[in-house]
Amino acid sequence: MTRNPVQGIEAPPHAEVIAILDFGSQYAQLIARRVREAGAFSMLVAPDISLDDLKTINPKGIIFSGGPSSVTETGAPRCSDQIFDLKIPILGICYGMQLACQILGCDVDQGESREYGPARLSITDSEGLLTGIPSVTTVWMSHGDQVMGLDGDFVTLANTPTCPFAAVRHKSISFYGFQFHPEVTHTPHGVDMLRNFLYEVCQCSGTWRMSDFLEAESERLRKHIGDRRVICGLSGGVDSSVVAALLARAIGDQLTCIFVDNGLLRKNERQLVETTFRDHFDIDLRVVDAAKAFLDDLAGITDPQEKRKRIGHRFIEVFKDAAQHVSGEVHFLAQGTLYPDVIESGHGHAGMAANIKLHHNVGGLPDDLPFELIEPLRNLFKDEVRKLGDVLGLPAHIVWRHPFPGPGLAVRIVGDITLDKLDLLRECDEILLEEIIANNLYRSTDQVFAVLLPIKSVGVMGDDRTYESVVAIRAVETQDFMTADWARIPYDVLAKISNRIINEVVGVNRVVYDISSKPPATIEWE
């Protein structure tokens, strides 16, 4: 195996590796995902990785990610200036392009106008990276600085109305630069551009598959865990289910799964999990009723970060107690953490990602965690986890289940948490999902849920005035959960959902529909 000296993941034998220097971009792992989709094995590494470590990876190509810093700032992240001496093809994206061009002798400064959002790209030279791309296309920009001038060693490939050097290449060094972001869905031909880098420039053959990840990760887990015992927090969602199946495959009866009823679950969730997983998995499953402890911890708490912290700490106390009833000493705690959880919690590569929110299975864990944490899916996106679930042979109703946050309904009730509010929201959530499934919309949407808002509104029922709760409906479509768009649910379906909730759930007299995209909003409200 080839070990990543920064993150500890391993490349399968003979894999074609693309090393991605992560300068703190929110989309760094999205670049990695696009590369894997295109058939090469991607590895995120720190920007200051040594040249010797980079040689050990033996990459076919290198990508410099974007990032929130300015290359003109003191202390901005940098890579070795000698990286170009390796004679490995390099693609710089946004900050990565600016840094590379600066190293290679160009001026970088603040642009006259900051570009954020869609831009019209005009291609002037389609050689290499832009082969087969329409001469005029849309790209997604997000930058303030830009390259201000090129010397004679560079060729301009494309421009936008406000960015004369939107795509460039070096004449003698195998370097290409994009000022825009090809990895996001808002750049329609971005995937084609990345594929051109892999196949036209790096000469990859496209041999990477999710089955390779399964074999490599199973072997890594066996070596790391040895003969020690593991407990896995099983929620019933696809993430923890895939982790459980992966660990069961890797270490067999050394695994005990623990399902915690925290009182924050959807209606009948506990019964569904017990039935599904005791029937499907040949594993040791323990169910712990800890609802009262969680609700006591949350009493009077309104701050969403504090909610997540308290839930995270209580989960650990529950796992510590449960571990005492497992035969043999428990050394590891396994969780279904995904990369969007990591990056939104500000635990991105080299600590450069902004903190957007804490996740109980990332930033909400105590510093004195009594277990060693293992997170086999930490470098994967949701769609990759679903592919892994298919490879592992999990049933479709598990693989395609919509995500449900670890903190449960606590982050879908804005404000303080009470049992009455939880019961009200459970009823709304069940009606919502019933109608989404009945109208064949479950697989065409990626996450659908109800949110109880901390406000009341005036209404009329019969001849009486009401002053009751407002419920928001959230439905999104996304490929990776890093960006998302609100789902265009048909009006008649929305009308039926609203009518059923208002008529069947006592205490609700108004339903609203959230039409915010991510970004700027997050998918969950808290």
Short mmCIF file of C-alpha atoms in Angstrom, two decimals:
data_model
loop_
_atom_site.label_atom_id
_atom_site.label_comp_id
_atom_site.label_asym_id
_atom_site.label_seq_id
_atom_site.Cartn_x
_atom_site.Cartn_y
_atom_site.Cartn_z
CA MET A 1 0.00 0.00 0.00
CA THR A 2 1.00 3.63 -0.56
CA ARG A 3 0.30 5.57 2.66
CA ASN A 4 -0.78 9.19 2.57
CA PRO A 5 1.70 10.84 4.96
CA VAL A 6 -0.87 13.43 5.98
CA GLN A 7 -4.21 11.75 6.41
CA GLY A 8 -3.25 8.10 6.84
CA ILE A 9 -5.45 6.74 4.05
CA GLU A 10 -3.95 4.26 1.65
CA ALA A 11 -4.01 4.03 -2.09
CA PRO A 12 -4.79 0.62 -3.57
CA PRO A 13 -1.84 -1.14 -5.20
CA HIS A 14 -1.00 0.19 -8.68
CA ALA A 15 -3.57 3.01 -8.32
CA GLU A 16 -3.19 6.11 -10.46
CA VAL A 17 -2.98 8.79 -7.78
CA ILE A 18 -3.87 12.47 -8.09
CA ALA A 19 -2.52 14.44 -5.13
CA ILE A 20 -4.65 17.44 -4.15
CA LEU A 21 -2.90 20.14 -2.15
CA ASP A 22 -5.63 21.48 0.12
CA PHE A 23 -5.26 25.22 0.68
CA GLY A 24 -8.44 25.39 2.76
CA SER A 25 -11.14 25.47 0.09
CA GLN A 26 -14.68 24.51 1.02
CA TYR A 27 -14.60 22.50 -2.21
CA ALA A 28 -11.28 20.68 -1.78
CA GLN A 29 -12.91 17.32 -1.14
CA LEU A 30 -15.34 17.97 -3.97
CA ILE A 31 -12.32 18.11 -6.29
CA ALA A 32 -11.21 14.77 -4.85
CA ARG A 33 -14.64 13.34 -5.47
CA ARG A 34 -14.72 14.51 -9.09
CA VAL A 35 -11.33 12.90 -9.68
CA ARG A 36 -12.50 9.59 -8.24
CA GLU A 37 -15.68 9.70 -10.31
CA ALA A 38 -13.49 10.12 -13.37
CA GLY A 39 -11.53 6.96 -12.54
CA ALA A 40 -8.38 8.06 -10.67
CA PHE A 41 -7.61 7.73 -6.96
CA SER A 42 -7.47 11.13 -5.26
CA MET A 43 -5.64 11.95 -2.03
CA LEU A 44 -5.90 15.20 -0.09
CA VAL A 45 -2.57 16.32 1.34
CA ALA A 46 -1.39 19.38 3.28
CA PRO A 47 -0.07 22.25 1.15
CA ASP A 48 3.31 22.15 2.90
CA ILE A 49 3.85 18.44 2.21
CA SER A 50 7.53 17.71 1.68
CA LEU A 51 8.73 16.84 -1.79
CA ASP A 52 9.98 13.48 -0.48
CA ASP A 53 6.51 12.61 0.85
CA LEU A 54 4.96 13.74 -2.40
CA LYS A 55 7.36 11.49 -4.33
CA THR A 56 6.34 8.59 -2.07
CA ILE A 57 2.75 9.00 -3.22
CA ASN A 58 4.01 8.84 -6.83
CA PRO A 59 1.18 10.94 -8.25
CA LYS A 60 0.26 11.01 -11.92
CA GLY A 61 -0.85 14.61 -11.40
CA ILE A 62 -1.19 17.33 -8.77
CA ILE A 63 -4.05 19.75 -8.19
CA PHE A 64 -3.75 22.95 -6.14
CA SER A 65 -7.14 23.67 -4.56
CA GLY A 66 -8.72 27.04 -3.95
CA GLY A 67 -8.71 28.64 -0.53
CA PRO A 68 -9.98 31.60 1.52
CA SER A 69 -6.60 33.34 1.85
CA SER A 70 -4.89 35.88 -0.38
CA VAL A 71 -1.47 34.97 -1.78
CA THR A 72 -0.39 38.53 -0.90
CA GLU A 73 -1.08 38.00 2.83
CA THR A 74 1.70 37.23 5.28
CA GLY A 75 1.30 33.66 6.47
CA ALA A 76 -0.92 32.55 3.60
CA PRO A 77 -0.56 28.80 2.95
CA ARG A 78 2.09 27.88 0.42
CA CYS A 79 3.66 24.84 -1.14
CA SER A 80 7.31 24.25 -1.91
CA ASP A 81 8.52 26.45 -4.77
CA GLN A 82 10.46 23.41 -6.02
CA ILE A 83 7.30 21.39 -6.63
CA PHE A 84 7.50 22.26 -10.34
CA ASP A 85 10.93 20.55 -10.49
CA LEU A 86 9.16 17.19 -10.06
CA LYS A 87 7.95 17.53 -13.67
CA ILE A 88 4.50 16.24 -12.69
CA PRO A 89 1.46 17.87 -14.37
CA ILE A 90 -0.13 20.49 -12.11
CA LEU A 91 -3.55 22.15 -12.25
CA GLY A 92 -4.15 25.25 -10.12
CA ILE A 93 -7.71 26.24 -9.22
CA CYS A 94 -8.54 29.79 -8.04
CA TYR A 95 -6.11 30.42 -5.13
CA GLY A 96 -4.07 27.48 -6.44
CA MET A 97 -3.71 29.17 -9.82
CA GLN A 98 -2.76 32.49 -8.23
CA LEU A 99 -0.14 30.88 -6.00
CA ALA A 100 1.40 28.88 -8.85
CA CYS A 101 1.50 31.89 -11.14
CA GLN A 102 3.11 33.96 -8.37
CA ILE A 103 5.77 31.28 -7.82
CA LEU A 104 6.40 31.23 -11.56
CA GLY A 105 6.98 35.00 -11.70
CA CYS A 106 3.60 36.60 -12.36
CA ASP A 107 1.95 39.45 -10.45
CA VAL A 108 -1.15 38.73 -8.35
CA ASP A 109 -3.22 41.50 -6.81
CA GLN A 110 -6.77 42.43 -5.90
CA GLY A 111 -8.97 42.66 -8.97
CA GLU A 112 -10.95 45.76 -9.89
CA SER A 113 -14.16 43.85 -9.21
CA ARG A 114 -14.68 40.74 -7.12
CA GLU A 115 -16.33 37.90 -9.01
CA TYR A 116 -18.73 35.63 -7.18
CA GLY A 117 -21.21 33.50 -9.07
CA PRO A 118 -21.70 32.58 -12.72
CA ALA A 119 -19.47 34.17 -15.37
CA ARG A 120 -19.31 33.95 -19.15
CA LEU A 121 -16.08 32.21 -20.21
CA SER A 122 -14.72 32.82 -23.71
CA ILE A 123 -12.15 30.25 -24.83
CA THR A 124 -9.31 31.53 -27.01
CA ASP A 125 -7.10 28.39 -27.02
CA SER A 126 -8.68 24.96 -26.64
CA GLU A 127 -5.44 23.00 -26.40
CA GLY A 128 -5.23 20.39 -23.63
CA LEU A 129 -7.59 21.20 -20.76
CA LEU A 130 -10.25 22.89 -22.85
CA THR A 131 -10.42 20.33 -25.66
CA GLY A 132 -14.03 19.71 -26.63
CA ILE A 133 -15.42 22.55 -24.49
CA PRO A 134 -17.79 25.06 -26.18
CA SER A 135 -16.05 28.28 -27.17
CA VAL A 136 -18.41 30.21 -24.88
CA THR A 137 -19.59 28.57 -21.67
CA THR A 138 -20.59 29.34 -18.08
CA VAL A 139 -18.21 28.91 -15.15
CA TRP A 140 -18.46 29.58 -11.40
CA MET A 141 -16.21 32.29 -10.00
CA SER A 142 -15.38 33.05 -6.37
CA HIS A 143 -12.37 35.34 -6.00
CA GLY A 144 -11.13 38.81 -5.13
CA ASP A 145 -7.49 38.50 -6.22
CA GLN A 146 -6.48 37.56 -9.71
CA VAL A 147 -3.39 37.26 -11.89
CA MET A 148 -2.70 40.77 -13.17
CA GLY A 149 -0.20 40.04 -15.89
CA LEU A 150 1.47 37.11 -17.66
CA ASP A 151 5.03 37.01 -18.90
CA GLY A 152 6.09 35.41 -22.17
CA ASP A 153 6.23 31.94 -20.61
CA PHE A 154 2.41 31.74 -20.37
CA VAL A 155 -0.42 31.35 -22.84
CA THR A 156 -3.93 32.65 -22.14
CA LEU A 157 -6.56 29.97 -22.77
CA ALA A 158 -9.76 31.79 -21.79
CA ASN A 159 -11.14 35.00 -20.30
CA THR A 160 -14.27 36.52 -18.78
CA PRO A 161 -15.45 40.13 -19.11
CA THR A 162 -13.68 41.05 -15.84
CA CYS A 163 -10.89 38.46 -15.74
CA PRO A 164 -8.50 38.51 -18.74
CA PHE A 165 -6.58 35.44 -17.54
CA ALA A 166 -9.37 33.08 -16.49
CA ALA A 167 -7.51 30.01 -17.80
CA VAL A 168 -3.80 29.76 -18.59
CA ARG A 169 -1.02 27.30 -19.33
CA HIS A 170 2.75 27.49 -19.08
CA LYS A 171 4.73 26.97 -22.28
CA SER A 172 7.57 24.85 -20.89
CA ILE A 173 6.23 23.51 -17.56
CA SER A 174 3.23 21.19 -17.40
CA PHE A 175 1.11 23.68 -15.48
CA TYR A 176 -2.44 24.80 -16.15
CA GLY A 177 -4.51 27.28 -14.16
CA PHE A 178 -8.23 27.99 -13.78
CA GLN A 179 -9.39 31.14 -11.99
CA PHE A 180 -12.86 29.55 -11.77
CA HIS A 181 -14.05 26.37 -10.03
CA PRO A 182 -14.50 23.44 -12.44
CA GLU A 183 -15.43 21.07 -9.60
CA VAL A 184 -18.82 22.62 -8.74
CA THR A 185 -22.04 21.77 -10.54
CA HIS A 186 -22.48 25.47 -11.43
CA THR A 187 -19.69 25.01 -14.02
CA PRO A 188 -21.58 22.83 -16.53
CA HIS A 189 -18.48 21.58 -18.39
CA GLY A 190 -16.23 21.52 -15.34
CA VAL A 191 -16.18 17.74 -15.11
CA ASP A 192 -15.10 17.57 -18.76
CA MET A 193 -12.26 19.99 -18.00
CA LEU A 194 -11.08 17.87 -15.06
CA ARG A 195 -11.30 14.73 -17.19
CA ASN A 196 -9.17 16.48 -19.81
CA PHE A 197 -6.57 17.12 -17.11
CA LEU A 198 -6.60 13.45 -16.06
CA TYR A 199 -6.59 11.89 -19.52
CA GLU A 200 -5.15 14.46 -21.92
CA VAL A 201 -2.51 15.91 -19.62
CA CYS A 202 -1.76 13.29 -16.94
CA GLN A 203 -2.36 10.32 -19.26
CA CYS A 204 -4.44 8.39 -16.70
CA SER A 205 -6.20 5.23 -17.80
CA GLY A 206 -9.23 5.40 -15.43
CA THR A 207 -8.90 2.25 -13.33
CA TRP A 208 -10.14 3.48 -9.91
CA ARG A 209 -13.37 1.93 -8.59
CA MET A 210 -15.26 1.99 -5.27
CA SER A 211 -14.53 -1.72 -4.91
CA ASP A 212 -10.85 -0.71 -4.70
CA PHE A 213 -11.64 1.57 -1.77
CA LEU A 214 -13.51 -1.28 -0.06
CA GLU A 215 -10.56 -3.64 -0.31
CA ALA A 216 -7.99 -1.02 0.73
CA GLU A 217 -10.05 0.31 3.66
CA SER A 218 -10.91 -3.21 4.90
CA GLU A 219 -7.24 -4.13 4.95
CA ARG A 220 -6.31 -0.86 6.66
CA LEU A 221 -8.95 -1.40 9.35
CA ARG A 222 -7.79 -4.96 10.02
CA LYS A 223 -4.19 -3.81 10.45
CA HIS A 224 -5.10 -0.82 12.60
CA ILE A 225 -7.62 -2.57 14.86
CA GLY A 226 -5.75 -5.86 15.26
CA ASP A 227 -7.52 -8.10 17.77
CA ARG A 228 -9.09 -5.24 19.76
CA ARG A 229 -12.82 -4.59 20.10
CA VAL A 230 -14.88 -1.85 18.42
CA ILE A 231 -18.24 -0.32 19.26
CA CYS A 232 -20.14 1.43 16.48
CA GLY A 233 -22.80 4.05 16.94
CA LEU A 234 -25.61 2.76 14.73
CA SER A 235 -28.38 5.22 13.91
CA GLY A 236 -30.17 3.38 11.12
CA GLY A 237 -29.08 5.90 8.49
CA VAL A 238 -26.98 5.02 5.48
CA ASP A 239 -23.70 6.36 6.92
CA SER A 240 -23.63 4.35 10.13
CA SER A 241 -25.11 1.35 8.34
CA VAL A 242 -22.30 1.33 5.79
CA VAL A 243 -19.73 1.73 8.58
CA ALA A 244 -21.27 -1.22 10.43
CA ALA A 245 -21.30 -3.38 7.30
CA LEU A 246 -17.73 -2.40 6.43
CA LEU A 247 -16.46 -3.19 9.93
CA ALA A 248 -18.40 -6.45 10.06
CA ARG A 249 -16.68 -7.44 6.83
CA ALA A 250 -13.26 -6.35 8.09
CA ILE A 251 -13.25 -7.60 11.71
CA GLY A 252 -16.32 -9.82 12.16
CA ASP A 253 -17.34 -10.53 15.76
CA GLN A 254 -14.93 -7.94 17.19
CA LEU A 255 -17.71 -5.42 16.46
CA THR A 256 -20.62 -4.48 18.71
CA CYS A 257 -23.19 -1.99 17.37
CA ILE A 258 -25.00 0.29 19.80
CA PHE A 259 -28.23 2.05 18.93
CA VAL A 260 -29.00 4.94 21.28
CA ASP A 261 -32.60 6.03 21.70
CA ASN A 262 -31.89 9.66 22.57
CA GLY A 263 -35.51 10.78 22.53
CA LEU A 264 -34.75 12.91 19.47
CA LEU A 265 -35.69 10.30 16.86
CA ARG A 266 -38.39 10.24 14.22
CA LYS A 267 -41.63 8.42 14.92
CA ASN A 268 -41.16 4.62 15.26
CA GLU A 269 -37.44 4.97 14.43
CA ARG A 270 -36.29 2.70 17.25
CA GLN A 271 -38.57 -0.15 16.22
CA LEU A 272 -37.52 0.19 12.57
CA VAL A 273 -33.82 0.02 13.42
CA GLU A 274 -34.21 -2.98 15.71
CA THR A 275 -36.23 -4.89 13.14
CA THR A 276 -34.04 -4.00 10.17
CA PHE A 277 -30.62 -4.53 11.65
CA ARG A 278 -31.29 -7.56 13.79
CA ASP A 279 -32.76 -9.24 10.72
CA HIS A 280 -30.17 -8.11 8.16
CA PHE A 281 -26.84 -8.02 10.02
CA ASP A 282 -25.19 -10.90 11.77
CA ILE A 283 -23.83 -8.55 14.44
CA ASP A 284 -24.10 -7.92 18.15
CA LEU A 285 -26.69 -5.09 18.40
CA ARG A 286 -27.42 -3.39 21.74
CA VAL A 287 -30.24 -0.85 22.20
CA VAL A 288 -29.90 1.78 24.94
CA ASP A 289 -32.82 3.90 26.14
CA ALA A 290 -31.26 7.22 27.15
CA ALA A 291 -34.04 9.64 26.19
CA LYS A 292 -34.46 11.16 29.65
CA ALA A 293 -30.72 11.91 30.02
CA PHE A 294 -30.55 13.65 26.64
CA LEU A 295 -33.68 15.72 27.22
CA ASP A 296 -32.46 16.74 30.69
CA ASP A 297 -29.16 17.91 29.14
CA LEU A 298 -31.03 19.99 26.56
CA ALA A 299 -33.56 21.59 28.90
CA GLY A 300 -33.63 25.34 28.28
CA ILE A 301 -30.80 25.27 25.72
CA THR A 302 -31.44 27.34 22.57
CA ASP A 303 -27.96 27.83 21.04
CA PRO A 304 -27.49 25.26 18.23
CA GLN A 305 -23.76 24.82 18.88
CA GLU A 306 -24.39 24.18 22.56
CA LYS A 307 -27.10 21.65 21.65
CA ARG A 308 -24.62 19.73 19.51
CA LYS A 309 -21.93 19.84 22.20
CA ARG A 310 -24.26 18.52 24.88
CA ILE A 311 -25.57 15.78 22.62
CA GLY A 312 -22.02 14.79 21.67
CA HIS A 313 -20.92 14.61 25.31
CA ARG A 314 -23.98 12.60 26.35
CA PHE A 315 -23.44 10.14 23.49
CA ILE A 316 -19.95 9.46 24.82
CA GLU A 317 -21.26 8.88 28.35
CA VAL A 318 -23.81 6.42 26.96
CA PHE A 319 -21.16 4.62 24.90
CA LYS A 320 -18.82 4.47 27.90
CA ASP A 321 -21.53 2.82 29.97
CA ALA A 322 -22.54 0.46 27.16
CA ALA A 323 -18.91 -0.55 26.59
CA GLN A 324 -18.75 -1.88 30.16
CA HIS A 325 -21.33 -4.48 29.19
CA VAL A 326 -19.42 -5.68 26.12
CA SER A 327 -17.18 -8.69 26.61
CA GLY A 328 -13.54 -7.69 26.37
CA GLU A 329 -12.05 -4.22 26.61
CA VAL A 330 -13.42 -1.78 24.03
CA HIS A 331 -10.67 0.28 22.43
CA PHE A 332 -12.36 1.93 19.43
CA LEU A 333 -15.50 3.95 18.74
CA ALA A 334 -16.59 3.88 15.08
CA GLN A 335 -18.82 6.56 13.58
CA GLY A 336 -20.28 7.37 10.18
CA THR A 337 -18.66 10.79 9.83
CA LEU A 338 -18.54 12.06 6.24
CA TYR A 339 -16.38 14.78 4.76
CA PRO A 340 -19.14 17.44 4.65
CA ASP A 341 -19.46 16.95 8.44
CA VAL A 342 -15.72 17.45 8.83
CA ILE A 343 -15.35 20.52 6.66
CA GLU A 344 -18.46 22.28 8.01
CA SER A 345 -17.15 21.76 11.53
CA GLY A 346 -13.95 23.61 10.71
CA HIS A 347 -11.85 20.43 10.89
CA GLY A 348 -10.81 20.60 7.26
CA HIS A 349 -7.29 20.02 6.09
CA ALA A 350 -4.64 21.87 8.10
CA GLY A 351 -7.45 23.51 10.12
CA MET A 352 -8.00 26.15 7.44
CA ALA A 353 -11.70 25.55 6.76
CA ALA A 354 -14.15 27.95 8.40
CA ASN A 355 -16.34 26.65 11.23
CA ILE A 356 -19.92 26.64 9.96
CA LYS A 357 -21.49 24.34 12.56
CA LEU A 358 -20.50 21.60 14.96
CA HIS A 359 -21.48 18.02 14.26
CA HIS A 360 -21.89 15.86 17.35
CA ASN A 361 -19.68 13.20 15.80
CA VAL A 362 -16.95 15.71 14.88
CA GLY A 363 -16.68 18.93 16.84
CA GLY A 364 -19.05 17.98 19.65
CA LEU A 365 -16.88 15.21 21.11
CA PRO A 366 -15.04 15.84 24.40
CA ASP A 367 -11.28 16.24 24.47
CA ASP A 368 -10.93 13.35 26.91
CA LEU A 369 -12.62 10.82 24.63
CA PRO A 370 -12.02 7.42 26.27
CA PHE A 371 -11.99 5.59 22.94
CA GLU A 372 -9.84 5.87 19.87
CA LEU A 373 -12.10 7.21 17.14
CA ILE A 374 -12.22 5.47 13.78
CA GLU A 375 -14.16 7.04 10.91
CA PRO A 376 -13.77 4.92 7.76
CA LEU A 377 -16.00 7.22 5.66
CA ARG A 378 -14.36 10.49 6.72
CA ASN A 379 -12.99 11.13 3.23
CA LEU A 380 -16.18 10.28 1.31
CA PHE A 381 -19.26 12.15 0.16
CA LYS A 382 -22.80 10.85 0.54
CA ASP A 383 -23.09 9.56 -3.02
CA GLU A 384 -19.80 7.68 -2.62
CA VAL A 385 -21.09 6.13 0.61
CA ARG A 386 -24.18 4.94 -1.25
CA LYS A 387 -21.95 3.35 -3.90
CA LEU A 388 -19.95 1.65 -1.15
CA GLY A 389 -23.20 0.40 0.38
CA ASP A 390 -24.14 -1.16 -2.96
CA VAL A 391 -20.74 -2.85 -3.19
CA LEU A 392 -21.21 -4.18 0.35
CA GLY A 393 -24.59 -5.63 -0.62
CA LEU A 394 -26.79 -3.51 1.64
CA PRO A 395 -30.50 -3.44 0.72
CA ALA A 396 -31.75 -0.52 -1.34
CA HIS A 397 -34.04 0.85 1.38
CA ILE A 398 -30.97 1.40 3.57
CA VAL A 399 -28.62 2.62 0.84
CA TRP A 400 -31.07 5.22 -0.45
CA ARG A 401 -32.46 6.40 2.86
CA HIS A 402 -32.44 10.17 3.28
CA PRO A 403 -29.89 11.52 5.78
CA PHE A 404 -30.94 12.10 9.37
CA PRO A 405 -28.59 14.21 11.53
CA GLY A 406 -26.86 12.67 14.54
CA PRO A 407 -28.40 15.28 16.88
CA GLY A 408 -31.78 14.28 15.47
CA LEU A 409 -34.79 16.52 15.87
CA ALA A 410 -32.86 18.75 18.29
CA VAL A 411 -31.47 20.65 15.30
CA ARG A 412 -34.87 20.74 13.60
CA ILE A 413 -36.51 22.54 16.51
CA VAL A 414 -35.32 26.13 16.50
CA GLY A 415 -35.14 27.17 20.15
CA ASP A 416 -35.46 25.10 23.30
CA ILE A 417 -36.33 21.42 23.24
CA THR A 418 -39.37 19.98 25.01
CA LEU A 419 -41.14 16.65 24.77
CA ASP A 420 -44.31 18.36 23.48
CA LYS A 421 -42.36 20.04 20.67
CA LEU A 422 -40.67 16.78 19.76
CA ASP A 423 -43.97 14.92 19.59
CA LEU A 424 -45.51 17.68 17.46
CA LEU A 425 -42.58 17.66 15.03
CA ARG A 426 -42.60 13.85 14.82
CA GLU A 427 -46.20 13.95 13.62
CA CYS A 428 -45.41 16.64 11.02
CA ASP A 429 -42.35 14.74 9.80
CA GLU A 430 -44.29 11.50 9.37
CA ILE A 431 -47.01 13.18 7.30
CA LEU A 432 -44.39 14.91 5.15
CA LEU A 433 -42.50 11.70 4.37
CA GLU A 434 -45.72 9.78 3.75
CA GLU A 435 -46.72 12.24 1.04
CA ILE A 436 -43.24 12.43 -0.49
CA ILE A 437 -43.14 8.62 -0.78
CA ALA A 438 -46.76 8.37 -1.96
CA ASN A 439 -46.04 10.83 -4.77
CA ASN A 440 -42.90 8.97 -5.88
CA LEU A 441 -40.62 11.87 -4.91
CA TYR A 442 -38.37 10.16 -2.37
CA ARG A 443 -35.68 9.05 -4.81
CA SER A 444 -35.78 12.31 -6.80
CA THR A 445 -35.12 14.34 -3.64
CA ASP A 446 -32.08 13.91 -1.43
CA GLN A 447 -33.27 15.21 1.92
CA VAL A 448 -36.75 16.18 3.07
CA PHE A 449 -37.75 17.19 6.57
CA ALA A 450 -39.88 19.48 8.73
CA VAL A 451 -38.59 22.23 11.04
CA LEU A 452 -40.48 23.64 14.02
CA LEU A 453 -39.97 27.40 14.18
CA PRO A 454 -39.83 29.41 17.44
CA ILE A 455 -42.75 31.61 16.44
CA LYS A 456 -46.52 31.48 16.48
CA SER A 457 -48.94 32.99 14.01
CA VAL A 458 -52.58 33.98 13.96
CA GLY A 459 -54.97 31.68 12.13
CA VAL A 460 -58.63 30.83 11.81
CA MET A 461 -60.10 27.37 12.30
CA GLY A 462 -63.85 27.22 12.00
CA ASP A 463 -65.11 30.41 13.62
CA ASP A 464 -62.28 30.57 16.15
CA ARG A 465 -59.05 32.54 16.18
CA THR A 466 -55.93 30.45 16.69
CA TYR A 467 -52.41 31.41 17.70
CA GLU A 468 -50.26 28.38 17.03
CA SER A 469 -46.94 27.08 15.74
CA VAL A 470 -45.35 27.51 12.32
CA VAL A 471 -43.68 24.55 10.59
CA ALA A 472 -41.21 24.92 7.72
CA ILE A 473 -40.77 22.24 5.06
CA ARG A 474 -37.28 21.71 3.62
CA ALA A 475 -36.62 19.59 0.52
CA VAL A 476 -33.35 19.66 -1.40
CA GLU A 477 -31.65 18.10 -4.38
CA THR A 478 -27.89 17.61 -4.27
CA GLN A 479 -25.12 15.34 -5.46
CA ASP A 480 -22.66 15.84 -2.65
CA PHE A 481 -24.38 17.80 0.19
CA MET A 482 -21.70 20.49 -0.11
CA THR A 483 -23.96 22.44 -2.44
CA ALA A 484 -27.70 21.96 -2.81
CA ASP A 485 -30.76 23.46 -4.46
CA TRP A 486 -34.31 23.48 -3.14
CA ALA A 487 -36.51 20.82 -4.71
CA ARG A 488 -39.36 21.94 -6.97
CA ILE A 489 -42.06 19.91 -5.26
CA PRO A 490 -45.32 20.16 -7.27
CA TYR A 491 -47.77 22.68 -5.85
CA ASP A 492 -50.53 20.13 -5.44
CA VAL A 493 -48.24 17.92 -3.33
CA LEU A 494 -47.17 20.88 -1.19
CA ALA A 495 -50.82 21.81 -0.76
CA LYS A 496 -51.75 18.32 0.42
CA ILE A 497 -48.78 18.23 2.84
CA SER A 498 -49.78 21.60 4.26
CA ASN A 499 -53.45 20.69 4.58
CA ARG A 500 -52.70 17.39 6.28
CA ILE A 501 -50.26 18.88 8.77
CA ILE A 502 -52.58 21.76 9.73
CA ASN A 503 -55.64 19.50 9.97
CA GLU A 504 -54.04 16.49 11.64
CA VAL A 505 -51.39 17.97 13.94
CA VAL A 506 -52.83 19.85 16.89
CA GLY A 507 -50.85 23.03 17.53
CA VAL A 508 -49.88 23.95 13.94
CA ASN A 509 -51.78 26.52 11.88
CA ARG A 510 -49.22 27.56 9.27
CA VAL A 511 -46.79 25.70 6.94
CA VAL A 512 -44.07 27.47 4.92
CA TYR A 513 -41.68 26.13 2.27
CA ASP A 514 -37.94 26.84 2.42
CA ILE A 515 -36.61 27.86 -1.03
CA SER A 516 -33.01 28.62 0.02
CA SER A 517 -30.04 27.08 -1.77
CA LYS A 518 -26.77 25.94 -0.19
CA PRO A 519 -24.78 28.14 -0.12
CA PRO A 520 -25.66 30.62 1.30
CA ALA A 521 -27.98 28.59 3.56
CA THR A 522 -27.09 25.21 5.03
CA ILE A 523 -29.38 22.23 4.49
CA GLU A 524 -30.27 21.82 8.16
CA TRP A 525 -31.53 24.94 9.93
CA GLU A 526 -29.22 24.54 12.92
#
